[in-house]
Amino acid sequence: YQRRVRGAVMAMFASLIAPFGGFFASGFKRAFKLKDFGDLIPGHGGVIDRMDCQFLMGTFVFVYYHSFIKSVSVNSVLQIIYGMSTDSQKELYTMLGDHLTGRGLL
């Protein structure tokens, strides 16, 4: 079920928002009085002209993945805790103990 929802979100973004990457690239080219970014594909411009929407879509997928899909592991949390000062670690320990005691887990 979650894969379908995530796929729908990405499909909606790709069809509704990603084309604006092309509009942005077009405006950028007009600002510099360029017709195409290159001449690799005759009549179509360069590779960037064919991929301008993909840059916006790739950025969206990267941010979406790291914000909503990628799970946080215990090791990554521990690495953050190890990077904290000793006083902050003690405060976290106390707060976590109070929280777990309040829930009846300790």
Short mmCIF file of C-alpha atoms in Angstrom, two decimals:
data_model
loop_
_atom_site.label_atom_id
_atom_site.label_comp_id
_atom_site.label_asym_id
_atom_site.label_seq_id
_atom_site.Cartn_x
_atom_site.Cartn_y
_atom_site.Cartn_z
CA TYR A 1 0.00 0.00 0.00
CA GLN A 2 2.75 2.49 0.93
CA ARG A 3 4.60 1.84 -2.33
CA ARG A 4 1.48 2.77 -4.29
CA VAL A 5 1.05 5.99 -2.33
CA ARG A 6 4.72 6.89 -2.78
CA GLY A 7 4.50 6.06 -6.46
CA ALA A 8 1.40 8.24 -6.80
CA VAL A 9 3.13 11.14 -5.05
CA MET A 10 6.12 10.89 -7.37
CA ALA A 11 3.90 10.52 -10.45
CA MET A 12 1.88 13.61 -9.48
CA PHE A 13 5.06 15.60 -8.94
CA ALA A 14 6.52 14.37 -12.24
CA SER A 15 3.43 15.31 -14.21
CA LEU A 16 2.47 18.56 -12.47
CA ILE A 17 5.68 20.17 -11.20
CA ALA A 18 8.68 18.70 -13.07
CA PRO A 19 7.80 20.41 -16.39
CA PHE A 20 8.54 23.70 -14.66
CA GLY A 21 12.18 22.58 -14.71
CA GLY A 22 11.96 22.95 -18.48
CA PHE A 23 10.36 26.37 -18.15
CA PHE A 24 13.10 27.44 -15.74
CA ALA A 25 15.82 26.19 -18.10
CA SER A 26 14.14 28.02 -20.98
CA GLY A 27 14.05 31.26 -19.00
CA PHE A 28 17.67 30.76 -18.00
CA LYS A 29 18.68 30.33 -21.64
CA ARG A 30 16.71 33.44 -22.66
CA ALA A 31 18.47 35.47 -19.98
CA PHE A 32 21.81 34.59 -21.59
CA LYS A 33 20.43 34.82 -25.15
CA LEU A 34 21.10 31.15 -25.90
CA LYS A 35 18.97 28.98 -28.14
CA ASP A 36 20.29 25.64 -26.89
CA PHE A 37 22.71 24.47 -24.20
CA GLY A 38 24.60 22.45 -26.80
CA ASP A 39 24.50 20.98 -30.28
CA LEU A 40 24.92 17.27 -29.60
CA ILE A 41 21.42 16.47 -30.91
CA PRO A 42 20.78 18.55 -34.05
CA GLY A 43 17.52 20.48 -33.81
CA HIS A 44 17.00 19.50 -30.17
CA GLY A 45 19.91 21.12 -28.40
CA GLY A 46 22.30 19.40 -26.09
CA VAL A 47 21.85 16.73 -23.48
CA ILE A 48 20.86 19.31 -20.85
CA ASP A 49 18.04 20.50 -23.11
CA ARG A 50 16.64 16.95 -23.10
CA MET A 51 17.15 16.41 -19.37
CA ASP A 52 16.09 19.73 -17.79
CA CYS A 53 12.94 18.26 -16.19
CA GLN A 54 14.94 15.32 -14.88
CA PHE A 55 17.14 17.56 -12.74
CA LEU A 56 14.12 18.87 -10.85
CA MET A 57 12.61 15.38 -10.57
CA GLY A 58 15.89 13.90 -9.32
CA THR A 59 16.16 16.56 -6.64
CA PHE A 60 12.58 15.91 -5.53
CA VAL A 61 13.10 12.14 -5.33
CA PHE A 62 16.31 12.60 -3.31
CA VAL A 63 14.64 14.94 -0.79
CA TYR A 64 11.47 12.81 -0.62
CA TYR A 65 13.47 9.64 0.00
CA HIS A 66 15.62 11.13 2.74
CA SER A 67 12.65 12.87 4.39
CA PHE A 68 9.94 10.20 4.29
CA ILE A 69 11.23 6.79 3.23
CA LYS A 70 14.71 6.19 4.61
CA SER A 71 14.40 4.63 8.03
CA VAL A 72 16.56 5.67 10.94
CA SER A 73 18.68 2.88 12.39
CA VAL A 74 19.73 2.47 16.01
CA ASN A 75 23.37 2.84 14.93
CA SER A 76 22.74 6.21 13.28
CA VAL A 77 20.99 7.47 16.43
CA LEU A 78 23.85 6.21 18.59
CA GLN A 79 26.38 7.99 16.38
CA ILE A 80 24.51 11.25 16.96
CA ILE A 81 24.41 10.62 20.71
CA TYR A 82 28.14 9.83 20.79
CA GLY A 83 28.78 13.19 19.15
CA MET A 84 26.96 15.04 21.95
CA SER A 85 28.70 16.52 24.97
CA THR A 86 28.77 14.49 28.18
CA ASP A 87 26.27 16.84 29.85
CA SER A 88 23.87 16.52 26.92
CA GLN A 89 24.17 12.74 27.03
CA LYS A 90 23.36 12.74 30.76
CA GLU A 91 20.36 15.01 30.16
CA LEU A 92 19.12 12.73 27.38
CA TYR A 93 19.57 9.68 29.65
CA THR A 94 17.55 11.34 32.41
CA MET A 95 14.78 12.46 30.05
CA LEU A 96 14.58 9.03 28.40
CA GLY A 97 14.44 7.35 31.83
CA ASP A 98 11.62 9.67 32.94
CA HIS A 99 9.72 9.02 29.72
CA LEU A 100 10.05 5.23 29.95
CA THR A 101 9.12 5.27 33.66
CA GLY A 102 6.04 7.35 32.87
CA ARG A 103 4.97 4.78 30.27
CA GLY A 104 5.51 1.95 32.77
CA LEU A 105 8.33 0.38 30.80
CA LEU A 106 10.93 0.71 33.57
#
